[in-house]
PDB file of C-alpha atoms in Angstrom:
ATOM      1  CA  ALA A   1       0.516  29.099  31.981  1.00  0.00           C
ATOM      2  CA  GLU A   2      -0.527  27.066  28.965  1.00  0.00           C
ATOM      3  CA  VAL A   3       1.750  24.362  27.589  1.00  0.00           C
ATOM      4  CA  ARG A   4       3.105  25.015  24.098  1.00  0.00           C
ATOM      5  CA  PRO A   5       2.424  21.949  21.926  1.00  0.00           C
ATOM      6  CA  GLU A   6       5.432  20.131  20.498  1.00  0.00           C
ATOM      7  CA  PHE A   7       4.090  19.736  16.985  1.00  0.00           C
ATOM      8  CA  GLU A   8       6.948  17.428  15.954  1.00  0.00           C
ATOM      9  CA  VAL A   9       5.799  14.882  18.558  1.00  0.00           C
ATOM     10  CA  LEU A  10       2.150  15.185  17.544  1.00  0.00           C
ATOM     11  CA  ARG A  11       3.040  14.740  13.854  1.00  0.00           C
ATOM     12  CA  ALA A  12       5.099  11.630  14.679  1.00  0.00           C
ATOM     13  CA  MET A  13       2.212  10.160  16.686  1.00  0.00           C
ATOM     14  CA  ILE A  14      -0.287  10.727  13.887  1.00  0.00           C
ATOM     15  CA  TYR A  15       2.151   9.310  11.350  1.00  0.00           C
ATOM     16  CA  TYR A  16       2.468   6.177  13.493  1.00  0.00           C
ATOM     17  CA  ILE A  17      -1.322   5.834  13.745  1.00  0.00           C
ATOM     18  CA  ASP A  18      -1.639   6.203   9.986  1.00  0.00           C
ATOM     19  CA  ALA A  19       1.262   3.940   9.079  1.00  0.00           C
ATOM     20  CA  PHE A  20       0.735   1.063  11.487  1.00  0.00           C
ATOM     21  CA  PRO A  21      -2.938   0.420  12.303  1.00  0.00           C
ATOM     22  CA  GLU A  22      -4.431   2.077   9.252  1.00  0.00           C
ATOM     23  CA  ARG A  23      -2.030   1.040   6.469  1.00  0.00           C
ATOM     24  CA  MET A  24      -0.451  -2.153   7.773  1.00  0.00           C
ATOM     25  CA  HIS A  25      -2.688  -3.814  10.376  1.00  0.00           C
ATOM     26  CA  HIS A  26      -6.179  -3.217   8.982  1.00  0.00           C
ATOM     27  CA  PRO A  27      -5.385  -4.440   5.442  1.00  0.00           C
ATOM     28  CA  LYS A  28      -4.052  -7.674   6.980  1.00  0.00           C
ATOM     29  CA  GLU A  29      -7.282  -8.065   8.931  1.00  0.00           C
ATOM     30  CA  ASP A  30      -9.281  -7.536   5.744  1.00  0.00           C
ATOM     31  CA  GLU A  31      -7.192  -9.872   3.575  1.00  0.00           C
ATOM     32  CA  HIS A  32      -6.501 -12.664   6.035  1.00  0.00           C
ATOM     33  CA  LEU A  33      -8.626 -12.769   9.191  1.00  0.00           C
ATOM     34  CA  PHE A  34     -11.871 -11.458   7.718  1.00  0.00           C
ATOM     35  CA  ALA A  35     -11.533 -13.388   4.451  1.00  0.00           C
ATOM     36  CA  ARG A  36     -10.956 -16.695   6.226  1.00  0.00           C
ATOM     37  CA  LEU A  37     -13.799 -16.065   8.652  1.00  0.00           C
ATOM     38  CA  LEU A  38     -16.165 -15.396   5.756  1.00  0.00           C
ATOM     39  CA  GLN A  39     -15.094 -18.667   4.101  1.00  0.00           C
ATOM     40  CA  ARG A  40     -15.763 -20.636   7.281  1.00  0.00           C
ATOM     41  CA  ASN A  41     -18.858 -18.744   8.440  1.00  0.00           C
ATOM     42  CA  PRO A  42     -20.674 -16.760   5.714  1.00  0.00           C
ATOM     43  CA  ALA A  43     -23.231 -15.632   8.313  1.00  0.00           C
ATOM     44  CA  THR A  44     -20.593 -13.164   9.586  1.00  0.00           C
ATOM     45  CA  ARG A  45     -20.908 -11.107   6.357  1.00  0.00           C
ATOM     46  CA  ALA A  46     -22.741  -8.153   7.952  1.00  0.00           C
ATOM     47  CA  LEU A  47     -20.253  -7.932  10.838  1.00  0.00           C
ATOM     48  CA  VAL A  48     -17.231  -8.177   8.529  1.00  0.00           C
ATOM     49  CA  ASP A  49     -18.685  -5.645   6.073  1.00  0.00           C
ATOM     50  CA  GLY A  50     -19.277  -3.257   8.958  1.00  0.00           C
ATOM     51  CA  LEU A  51     -15.741  -3.652  10.266  1.00  0.00           C
ATOM     52  CA  GLN A  52     -14.297  -3.130   6.794  1.00  0.00           C
ATOM     53  CA  ALA A  53     -16.383   0.030   6.409  1.00  0.00           C
ATOM     54  CA  GLU A  54     -14.973   1.163   9.749  1.00  0.00           C
ATOM     55  CA  HIS A  55     -11.459   0.629   8.391  1.00  0.00           C
ATOM     56  CA  VAL A  56     -12.283   3.104   5.625  1.00  0.00           C
ATOM     57  CA  MET A  57     -13.803   5.499   8.147  1.00  0.00           C
ATOM     58  CA  GLY A  58     -10.699   5.182  10.346  1.00  0.00           C
ATOM     59  CA  ARG A  59      -8.506   6.324   7.456  1.00  0.00           C
ATOM     60  CA  GLU A  60     -10.807   9.328   6.965  1.00  0.00           C
ATOM     61  CA  LEU A  61     -10.564  10.195  10.660  1.00  0.00           C
ATOM     62  CA  VAL A  62      -6.762  10.067  10.441  1.00  0.00           C
ATOM     63  CA  ARG A  63      -6.919  12.542   7.534  1.00  0.00           C
ATOM     64  CA  ASP A  64      -9.111  14.745   9.766  1.00  0.00           C
ATOM     65  CA  LEU A  65      -6.456  14.493  12.497  1.00  0.00           C
ATOM     66  CA  GLU A  66      -3.702  15.469  10.067  1.00  0.00           C
ATOM     67  CA  GLN A  67      -5.686  18.423   8.730  1.00  0.00           C
ATOM     68  CA  ALA A  68      -6.671  19.645  12.202  1.00  0.00           C
ATOM     69  CA  LEU A  69      -3.067  19.431  13.408  1.00  0.00           C
ATOM     70  CA  LEU A  70      -1.760  21.256  10.346  1.00  0.00           C
ATOM     71  CA  GLN A  71      -4.326  24.022  10.764  1.00  0.00           C
ATOM     72  CA  PHE A  72      -3.579  24.224  14.498  1.00  0.00           C
ATOM     73  CA  GLU A  73       0.165  24.478  13.861  1.00  0.00           C
ATOM     74  CA  LEU A  74      -0.112  27.046  11.065  1.00  0.00           C
ATOM     75  CA  GLN A  75      -2.428  29.280  13.102  1.00  0.00           C
ATOM     76  CA  PHE A  76      -0.898  28.602  16.532  1.00  0.00           C
ATOM     77  CA  GLU A  77       0.726  31.984  17.134  1.00  0.00           C
ATOM     78  CA  GLN A  78      -2.378  33.944  16.073  1.00  0.00           C
ATOM     79  CA  THR A  79      -5.152  31.847  17.636  1.00  0.00           C
ATOM     80  CA  TRP A  80      -3.738  30.150  20.779  1.00  0.00           C
ATOM     81  CA  PRO A  81      -5.509  28.550  22.578  1.00  0.00           C
ATOM     82  CA  LYS A  82      -8.524  28.717  20.251  1.00  0.00           C
ATOM     83  CA  GLY A  83      -6.943  26.496  17.562  1.00  0.00           C
ATOM     84  CA  LEU A  84      -6.634  23.710  20.089  1.00  0.00           C
ATOM     85  CA  GLU A  85     -10.390  23.023  20.094  1.00  0.00           C
ATOM     86  CA  LYS A  86     -10.621  21.598  16.572  1.00  0.00           C
ATOM     87  CA  PHE A  87      -7.527  19.443  17.029  1.00  0.00           C
ATOM     88  CA  THR A  88      -8.748  18.142  20.388  1.00  0.00           C
ATOM     89  CA  ALA A  89     -12.126  17.315  18.843  1.00  0.00           C
ATOM     90  CA  ALA A  90     -10.395  15.367  16.041  1.00  0.00           C
ATOM     91  CA  VAL A  91      -8.271  13.453  18.570  1.00  0.00           C
ATOM     92  CA  ASP A  92     -11.339  12.645  20.668  1.00  0.00           C
ATOM     93  CA  ALA A  93     -13.308  11.521  17.595  1.00  0.00           C
ATOM     94  CA  TYR A  94     -10.523   9.208  16.412  1.00  0.00           C
ATOM     95  CA  ALA A  95      -9.883   7.780  19.876  1.00  0.00           C
ATOM     96  CA  GLN A  96     -13.561   7.097  20.588  1.00  0.00           C
ATOM     97  CA  PHE A  97     -14.062   5.576  17.142  1.00  0.00           C
ATOM     98  CA  HIS A  98     -10.970   3.363  17.422  1.00  0.00           C
ATOM     99  CA  TRP A  99     -11.843   2.087  20.920  1.00  0.00           C
ATOM    100  CA  GLN A 100     -15.358   1.176  19.737  1.00  0.00           C
ATOM    101  CA  HIS A 101     -13.922  -0.548  16.657  1.00  0.00           C
ATOM    102  CA  MET A 102     -11.459  -2.596  18.718  1.00  0.00           C
ATOM    103  CA  ASP A 103     -14.192  -3.453  21.203  1.00  0.00           C
ATOM    104  CA  LYS A 104     -16.379  -4.791  18.367  1.00  0.00           C
ATOM    105  CA  GLU A 105     -13.494  -6.871  17.028  1.00  0.00           C
ATOM    106  CA  GLU A 106     -12.663  -8.293  20.460  1.00  0.00           C
ATOM    107  CA  LYS A 107     -16.211  -8.936  21.690  1.00  0.00           C
ATOM    108  CA  GLU A 108     -17.996  -9.883  18.466  1.00  0.00           C
ATOM    109  CA  LEU A 109     -15.554 -10.910  15.739  1.00  0.00           C
ATOM    110  CA  LEU A 110     -12.873 -12.812  17.663  1.00  0.00           C
ATOM    111  CA  PRO A 111     -15.321 -15.127  19.500  1.00  0.00           C
ATOM    112  CA  LEU A 112     -16.826 -16.072  16.119  1.00  0.00           C
ATOM    113  CA  ALA A 113     -13.359 -16.529  14.648  1.00  0.00           C
ATOM    114  CA  ARG A 114     -12.312 -18.792  17.546  1.00  0.00           C
ATOM    115  CA  GLN A 115     -15.322 -21.002  16.833  1.00  0.00           C
ATOM    116  CA  ALA A 116     -15.024 -21.106  13.054  1.00  0.00           C
ATOM    117  CA  LEU A 117     -11.345 -20.991  12.154  1.00  0.00           C
ATOM    118  CA  THR A 118      -9.091 -24.027  12.067  1.00  0.00           C
ATOM    119  CA  ALA A 119      -5.550 -24.367  13.382  1.00  0.00           C
ATOM    120  CA  GLU A 120      -4.387 -24.076   9.768  1.00  0.00           C
ATOM    121  CA  ASP A 121      -6.325 -20.820   9.379  1.00  0.00           C
ATOM    122  CA  TRP A 122      -4.757 -19.380  12.510  1.00  0.00           C
ATOM    123  CA  SER A 123      -1.268 -20.388  11.382  1.00  0.00           C
ATOM    124  CA  ALA A 124      -1.777 -18.624   8.053  1.00  0.00           C
ATOM    125  CA  ILE A 125      -3.169 -15.541   9.788  1.00  0.00           C
ATOM    126  CA  ASP A 126      -0.283 -15.491  12.275  1.00  0.00           C
ATOM    127  CA  ALA A 127       2.225 -15.733   9.429  1.00  0.00           C
ATOM    128  CA  ALA A 128       0.552 -12.874   7.564  1.00  0.00           C
ATOM    129  CA  PHE A 129       0.565 -10.621  10.613  1.00  0.00           C
ATOM    130  CA  ALA A 130       4.119 -11.506  11.548  1.00  0.00           C
ATOM    131  CA  GLY A 131       5.344 -10.763   8.051  1.00  0.00           C
ATOM    132  CA  ASN A 132       7.616 -13.793   8.259  1.00  0.00           C
ATOM    133  CA  GLU A 133       7.503 -14.466   4.541  1.00  0.00           C
ATOM    134  CA  ASP A 134       7.752 -10.844   3.433  1.00  0.00           C
ATOM    135  CA  PRO A 135      11.135  -9.224   4.037  1.00  0.00           C
ATOM    136  CA  ILE A 136       9.695  -5.823   3.112  1.00  0.00           C
ATOM    137  CA  ALA A 137       7.063  -6.183   5.840  1.00  0.00           C
ATOM    138  CA  ASP A 138       9.803  -7.119   8.295  1.00  0.00           C
ATOM    139  CA  LEU A 139      11.671  -3.935   7.374  1.00  0.00           C
ATOM    140  CA  ARG A 140       8.497  -1.910   7.832  1.00  0.00           C
ATOM    141  CA  GLU A 141       7.960  -3.438  11.261  1.00  0.00           C
ATOM    142  CA  LYS A 142      11.523  -2.457  12.227  1.00  0.00           C
ATOM    143  CA  ASP A 143      10.752   1.066  10.977  1.00  0.00           C
ATOM    144  CA  PHE A 144       7.683   1.156  13.236  1.00  0.00           C
ATOM    145  CA  ALA A 145       9.803   0.152  16.214  1.00  0.00           C
ATOM    146  CA  ALA A 146      12.192   3.018  15.412  1.00  0.00           C
ATOM    147  CA  LEU A 147       9.297   5.444  14.978  1.00  0.00           C
ATOM    148  CA  PHE A 148       7.762   4.333  18.286  1.00  0.00           C
ATOM    149  CA  GLN A 149      11.143   4.853  19.983  1.00  0.00           C
ATOM    150  CA  ARG A 150      11.326   8.341  18.459  1.00  0.00           C
ATOM    151  CA  ILE A 151       7.875   9.205  19.818  1.00  0.00           C
ATOM    152  CA  VAL A 152       8.795   7.960  23.279  1.00  0.00           C
ATOM    153  CA  THR A 153      12.041   9.950  23.185  1.00  0.00           C
ATOM    154  CA  LEU A 154      10.307  13.165  22.063  1.00  0.00           C
ATOM    155  CA  ALA A 155       7.149  12.965  24.168  1.00  0.00           C
ATOM    156  CA  PRO A 156       7.426  14.694  27.549  1.00  0.00           C
ATOM    157  CA  VAL A 157       7.402  12.918  30.871  1.00  0.00           C
ATOM    158  CA  PRO A 158       5.258  11.186  32.105  1.00  0.00           C
ATOM    159  CA  VAL A 159       4.106  10.079  28.606  1.00  0.00           C
ATOM    160  CA  GLY A 160       7.624   9.596  27.273  1.00  0.00           C
ATOM    161  CA  LEU A 161      11.237  10.307  28.109  1.00  0.00           C
ATOM    162  CA  GLY A 162      11.526  13.835  26.671  1.00  0.00           C
ATOM    163  CA  GLU A 163      11.757  17.143  28.451  1.00  0.00           C
ATOM    164  CA  ARG A 164       8.625  18.831  29.714  1.00  0.00           C
ATOM    165  CA  TRP A 165       6.968  21.002  27.065  1.00  0.00           C
ATOM    166  CA  LYS A 166       7.538  24.741  27.314  1.00  0.00           C
ATOM    167  CA  THR A 167       4.757  27.090  28.270  1.00  0.00           C
ATOM    168  CA  ALA A 168       3.018  29.104  25.572  1.00  0.00           C
ATOM    169  CA  GLY A 169       3.188  32.838  25.308  1.00  0.00           C
TER     170      GLY A 169
END
């Protein structure tokens, strides 16, 4: 028997991906980490430009995820399991893209940043990412913790703490 998707859980997961990495984390990278690295080492321009272009592409892939999930959910009863293919492809595309992006940041950008940035730079970057000076950012980070807890509570075992998903049909 096929497992019936819990669309509420999937929507919450995509919302988290959109809200945290795409709307909160990546802009901080662009504005703080990348900007300071470019000041200290202008030769990193091509790498930084590429990573910033990937941030834009990541947002587009999240929109693709949202659209594929919506289409899958709206057509679920009529097309199961056929509608799953497009959604699965969108998930795979986003996941592969994001892993490659993080790998590039970790293996290419961060080593250059460790060489070029000063202790003062890192302190400023840490403060920006922590949101220490922005009470609105602190509230948003608390909201993300609550959203993450909701996902864990709704997602079925072994992924989360929720009940196993029902079978389709």
